[in-house]
C-alpha positions as protocol buffer text, in pm:
chain_id: "A"
residue {
  index: 1
  type: MET
  ca { x: 668 y: 1189 z: -590 }
}
residue {
  index: 2
  type: LYS
  ca { x: 591 y: 848 z: -669 }
}
residue {
  index: 3
  type: ILE
  ca { x: 425 y: 638 z: -439 }
}
residue {
  index: 4
  type: TYR
  ca { x: 408 y: 280 z: -410 }
}
residue {
  index: 5
  type: PHE
  ca { x: 13 y: 183 z: -319 }
}
residue {
  index: 6
  type: ALA
  ca { x: 61 y: -185 z: -155 }
}
residue {
  index: 7
  type: ALA
  ca { x: -336 y: -354 z: -66 }
}
residue {
  index: 8
  type: SER
  ca { x: -473 y: -709 z: -30 }
}
residue {
  index: 9
  type: ILE
  ca { x: -582 y: -822 z: -355 }
}
residue {
  index: 10
  type: ARG
  ca { x: -478 y: -1211 z: -341 }
}
residue {
  index: 11
  type: GLY
  ca { x: -592 y: -1177 z: 93 }
}
residue {
  index: 12
  type: GLY
  ca { x: -912 y: -1007 z: -32 }
}
residue {
  index: 13
  type: ARG
  ca { x: -1069 y: -742 z: -270 }
}
residue {
  index: 14
  type: SER
  ca { x: -1368 y: -592 z: 76 }
}
residue {
  index: 15
  type: ASP
  ca { x: -1179 y: -274 z: 61 }
}
residue {
  index: 16
  type: VAL
  ca { x: -1082 y: -178 z: -252 }
}
residue {
  index: 17
  type: LYS
  ca { x: -1355 y: 104 z: -229 }
}
residue {
  index: 18
  type: ILE
  ca { x: -1073 y: 258 z: 84 }
}
residue {
  index: 19
  type: TYR
  ca { x: -814 y: 124 z: -119 }
}
residue {
  index: 20
  type: GLN
  ca { x: -911 y: 353 z: -386 }
}
residue {
  index: 21
  type: LYS
  ca { x: -999 y: 672 z: -251 }
}
residue {
  index: 22
  type: LEU
  ca { x: -697 y: 703 z: -63 }
}
residue {
  index: 23
  type: ILE
  ca { x: -490 y: 620 z: -422 }
}
residue {
  index: 24
  type: ASP
  ca { x: -749 y: 916 z: -611 }
}
residue {
  index: 25
  type: PHE
  ca { x: -622 y: 1149 z: -276 }
}
residue {
  index: 26
  type: LEU
  ca { x: -240 y: 1038 z: -307 }
}
residue {
  index: 27
  type: ASN
  ca { x: -320 y: 1140 z: -716 }
}
residue {
  index: 28
  type: GLN
  ca { x: -317 y: 1454 z: -666 }
}
residue {
  index: 29
  type: ASP
  ca { x: -17 y: 1594 z: -652 }
}
residue {
  index: 30
  type: ASN
  ca { x: 217 y: 1260 z: -668 }
}
residue {
  index: 31
  type: GLN
  ca { x: 222 y: 944 z: -881 }
}
residue {
  index: 32
  type: VAL
  ca { x: 67 y: 617 z: -743 }
}
residue {
  index: 33
  type: LEU
  ca { x: 205 y: 366 z: -976 }
}
residue {
  index: 34
  type: THR
  ca { x: 15 y: 87 z: -840 }
}
residue {
  index: 35
  type: GLU
  ca { x: -367 y: 249 z: -823 }
}
residue {
  index: 36
  type: HIS
  ca { x: -439 y: -46 z: -1034 }
}
residue {
  index: 37
  type: ILE
  ca { x: -496 y: -212 z: -698 }
}
residue {
  index: 38
  type: GLY
  ca { x: -782 y: 92 z: -602 }
}
residue {
  index: 39
  type: ASN
  ca { x: -986 y: -94 z: -956 }
}
residue {
  index: 40
  type: ASP
  ca { x: -1273 y: -251 z: -879 }
}
residue {
  index: 41
  type: ASN
  ca { x: -1308 y: -489 z: -1194 }
}
residue {
  index: 42
  type: LEU
  ca { x: -948 y: -637 z: -996 }
}
residue {
  index: 43
  type: SER
  ca { x: -1045 y: -957 z: -892 }
}
residue {
  index: 44
  type: VAL
  ca { x: -882 y: -1213 z: -705 }
}
residue {
  index: 45
  type: THR
  ca { x: -998 y: -1439 z: -1109 }
}
residue {
  index: 46
  type: SER
  ca { x: -917 y: -1146 z: -1340 }
}
residue {
  index: 47
  type: GLN
  ca { x: -543 y: -1147 z: -1161 }
}
residue {
  index: 48
  type: ASN
  ca { x: -509 y: -1518 z: -1160 }
}
residue {
  index: 49
  type: GLN
  ca { x: -578 y: -1494 z: -1511 }
}
residue {
  index: 50
  type: THR
  ca { x: -142 y: -1337 z: -1509 }
}
residue {
  index: 51
  type: ASP
  ca { x: 257 y: -1477 z: -1482 }
}
residue {
  index: 52
  type: ASP
  ca { x: 275 y: -1488 z: -1133 }
}
residue {
  index: 53
  type: LYS
  ca { x: 647 y: -1388 z: -1157 }
}
residue {
  index: 54
  type: TYR
  ca { x: 555 y: -1082 z: -1447 }
}
residue {
  index: 55
  type: ILE
  ca { x: 344 y: -967 z: -1124 }
}
residue {
  index: 56
  type: ARG
  ca { x: 650 y: -1040 z: -899 }
}
residue {
  index: 57
  type: ASP
  ca { x: 918 y: -880 z: -1092 }
}
residue {
  index: 58
  type: SER
  ca { x: 623 y: -563 z: -1240 }
}
residue {
  index: 59
  type: ASP
  ca { x: 581 y: -470 z: -847 }
}
residue {
  index: 60
  type: ILE
  ca { x: 980 y: -483 z: -719 }
}
residue {
  index: 61
  type: ASN
  ca { x: 1001 y: -279 z: -1092 }
}
residue {
  index: 62
  type: TRP
  ca { x: 754 y: -9 z: -899 }
}
residue {
  index: 63
  type: LEU
  ca { x: 884 y: -85 z: -547 }
}
residue {
  index: 64
  type: LYS
  ca { x: 1266 y: 42 z: -665 }
}
residue {
  index: 65
  type: GLU
  ca { x: 1134 y: 324 z: -898 }
}
residue {
  index: 66
  type: ALA
  ca { x: 879 y: 486 z: -549 }
}
residue {
  index: 67
  type: ASP
  ca { x: 1002 y: 748 z: -316 }
}
residue {
  index: 68
  type: LEU
  ca { x: 765 y: 582 z: -56 }
}
residue {
  index: 69
  type: VAL
  ca { x: 561 y: 334 z: 27 }
}
residue {
  index: 70
  type: VAL
  ca { x: 235 y: 345 z: 141 }
}
residue {
  index: 71
  type: ALA
  ca { x: 89 y: -4 z: 235 }
}
residue {
  index: 72
  type: GLU
  ca { x: -290 y: -9 z: 392 }
}
residue {
  index: 73
  type: THR
  ca { x: -250 y: -357 z: 613 }
}
residue {
  index: 74
  type: SER
  ca { x: -673 y: -431 z: 708 }
}
residue {
  index: 75
  type: ASN
  ca { x: -730 y: -705 z: 515 }
}
residue {
  index: 76
  type: PRO
  ca { x: -391 y: -934 z: 598 }
}
residue {
  index: 77
  type: SER
  ca { x: -246 y: -1015 z: 280 }
}
residue {
  index: 78
  type: LEU
  ca { x: 125 y: -1236 z: 276 }
}
residue {
  index: 79
  type: GLY
  ca { x: 190 y: -1005 z: -73 }
}
residue {
  index: 80
  type: VAL
  ca { x: 184 y: -696 z: 90 }
}
residue {
  index: 81
  type: GLY
  ca { x: 384 y: -824 z: 383 }
}
residue {
  index: 82
  type: TYR
  ca { x: 646 y: -956 z: 148 }
}
residue {
  index: 83
  type: GLU
  ca { x: 654 y: -578 z: -76 }
}
residue {
  index: 84
  type: LEU
  ca { x: 628 y: -442 z: 324 }
}
residue {
  index: 85
  type: GLY
  ca { x: 1010 y: -642 z: 349 }
}
residue {
  index: 86
  type: TYR
  ca { x: 1123 y: -552 z: 43 }
}
residue {
  index: 87
  type: ALA
  ca { x: 1070 y: -141 z: 93 }
}
residue {
  index: 88
  type: GLU
  ca { x: 1272 y: -266 z: 405 }
}
residue {
  index: 89
  type: ARG
  ca { x: 1503 y: -393 z: 224 }
}
residue {
  index: 90
  type: LEU
  ca { x: 1549 y: -125 z: -20 }
}
residue {
  index: 91
  type: HIS
  ca { x: 1585 y: 181 z: 237 }
}
residue {
  index: 92
  type: LYS
  ca { x: 1221 y: 338 z: 99 }
}
residue {
  index: 93
  type: PRO
  ca { x: 1031 y: 585 z: 321 }
}
residue {
  index: 94
  type: VAL
  ca { x: 687 y: 372 z: 497 }
}
residue {
  index: 95
  type: VAL
  ca { x: 347 y: 505 z: 565 }
}
residue {
  index: 96
  type: ILE
  ca { x: 108 y: 260 z: 744 }
}
residue {
  index: 97
  type: LEU
  ca { x: -252 y: 262 z: 747 }
}
residue {
  index: 98
  type: HIS
  ca { x: -465 y: 52 z: 999 }
}
residue {
  index: 99
  type: ASN
  ca { x: -771 y: -8 z: 1062 }
}
residue {
  index: 100
  type: SER
  ca { x: -809 y: -175 z: 1366 }
}
residue {
  index: 101
  type: THR
  ca { x: -1137 y: -249 z: 1399 }
}
residue {
  index: 102
  type: LYS
  ca { x: -1080 y: -561 z: 1139 }
}
residue {
  index: 103
  type: SER
  ca { x: -796 y: -684 z: 1240 }
}
residue {
  index: 104
  type: GLN
  ca { x: -498 y: -672 z: 1433 }
}
residue {
  index: 105
  type: LEU
  ca { x: -197 y: -565 z: 1284 }
}
residue {
  index: 106
  type: SER
  ca { x: 86 y: -866 z: 1281 }
}
residue {
  index: 107
  type: ALA
  ca { x: 321 y: -818 z: 1484 }
}
residue {
  index: 108
  type: MET
  ca { x: 649 y: -872 z: 1221 }
}
residue {
  index: 109
  type: ILE
  ca { x: 513 y: -539 z: 1049 }
}
residue {
  index: 110
  type: ASN
  ca { x: 458 y: -352 z: 1464 }
}
residue {
  index: 111
  type: GLY
  ca { x: 749 y: -517 z: 1649 }
}
residue {
  index: 112
  type: THR
  ca { x: 1019 y: -421 z: 1319 }
}
residue {
  index: 113
  type: ASP
  ca { x: 1264 y: -107 z: 1438 }
}
residue {
  index: 114
  type: TYR
  ca { x: 1224 y: 22 z: 1070 }
}
residue {
  index: 115
  type: PHE
  ca { x: 862 y: 66 z: 1044 }
}
residue {
  index: 116
  type: LYS
  ca { x: 814 y: 361 z: 1242 }
}
residue {
  index: 117
  type: ASP
  ca { x: 502 y: 557 z: 1076 }
}
residue {
  index: 118
  type: ILE
  ca { x: 211 y: 304 z: 1138 }
}
residue {
  index: 119
  type: PHE
  ca { x: -86 y: 434 z: 1160 }
}
residue {
  index: 120
  type: GLU
  ca { x: -437 y: 400 z: 1318 }
}
residue {
  index: 121
  type: TYR
  ca { x: -777 y: 460 z: 1108 }
}
residue {
  index: 122
  type: GLN
  ca { x: -1118 y: 394 z: 1164 }
}
residue {
  index: 123
  type: THR
  ca { x: -1217 y: 573 z: 891 }
}
residue {
  index: 124
  type: VAL
  ca { x: -1102 y: 679 z: 522 }
}
residue {
  index: 125
  type: ASP
  ca { x: -1135 y: 990 z: 620 }
}
residue {
  index: 126
  type: GLU
  ca { x: -940 y: 982 z: 903 }
}
residue {
  index: 127
  type: ALA
  ca { x: -701 y: 805 z: 685 }
}
residue {
  index: 128
  type: ILE
  ca { x: -656 y: 1098 z: 407 }
}
residue {
  index: 129
  type: GLU
  ca { x: -648 y: 1314 z: 724 }
}
residue {
  index: 130
  type: ILE
  ca { x: -298 y: 1113 z: 820 }
}
residue {
  index: 131
  type: LEU
  ca { x: -152 y: 1148 z: 472 }
}
residue {
  index: 132
  type: LYS
  ca { x: -261 y: 1473 z: 506 }
}
residue {
  index: 133
  type: ASN
  ca { x: -30 y: 1561 z: 804 }
}
residue {
  index: 134
  type: TYR
  ca { x: 245 y: 1271 z: 695 }
}
residue {
  index: 135
  type: ARG
  ca { x: 571 y: 1503 z: 576 }
}
residue {
  index: 136
  type: GLY
  ca { x: 642 y: 1247 z: 323 }
}
residue {
  index: 137
  type: ILE
  ca { x: 375 y: 1363 z: 137 }
}
residue {
  index: 138
  type: GLN
  ca { x: 338 y: 1627 z: -120 }
}
residue {
  index: 139
  type: ASN
  ca { x: 21 y: 1802 z: -69 }
}
């Protein structure tokens, strides 16, 4: 299965270690198209050196190719919100993981009927358990 993993980059990289653990888990039996999201070396500064249109077009192509979108939404991000809206437009299945001890999930996401698979977690182990038990992910 091809998975598009969405998480904050320019909105902040404070959760990159969580992203990496989630991506490592997903990559065990699937292909994460956006595994660079979990790279410690990917920073706001380094991403600003890449053309924005190139980044957007690459992400849209990966979204189209993906069988599933997994979004970590604890760190608010305009980009992740856009990606979720685009996934809805493409009718892609979406899993949203949100640590409610860090922030409140946007009403634009939580209030959208399309997003039915929204899961709250507090530890990365809990998030991995959620993914293990999700019916659409191969493990």
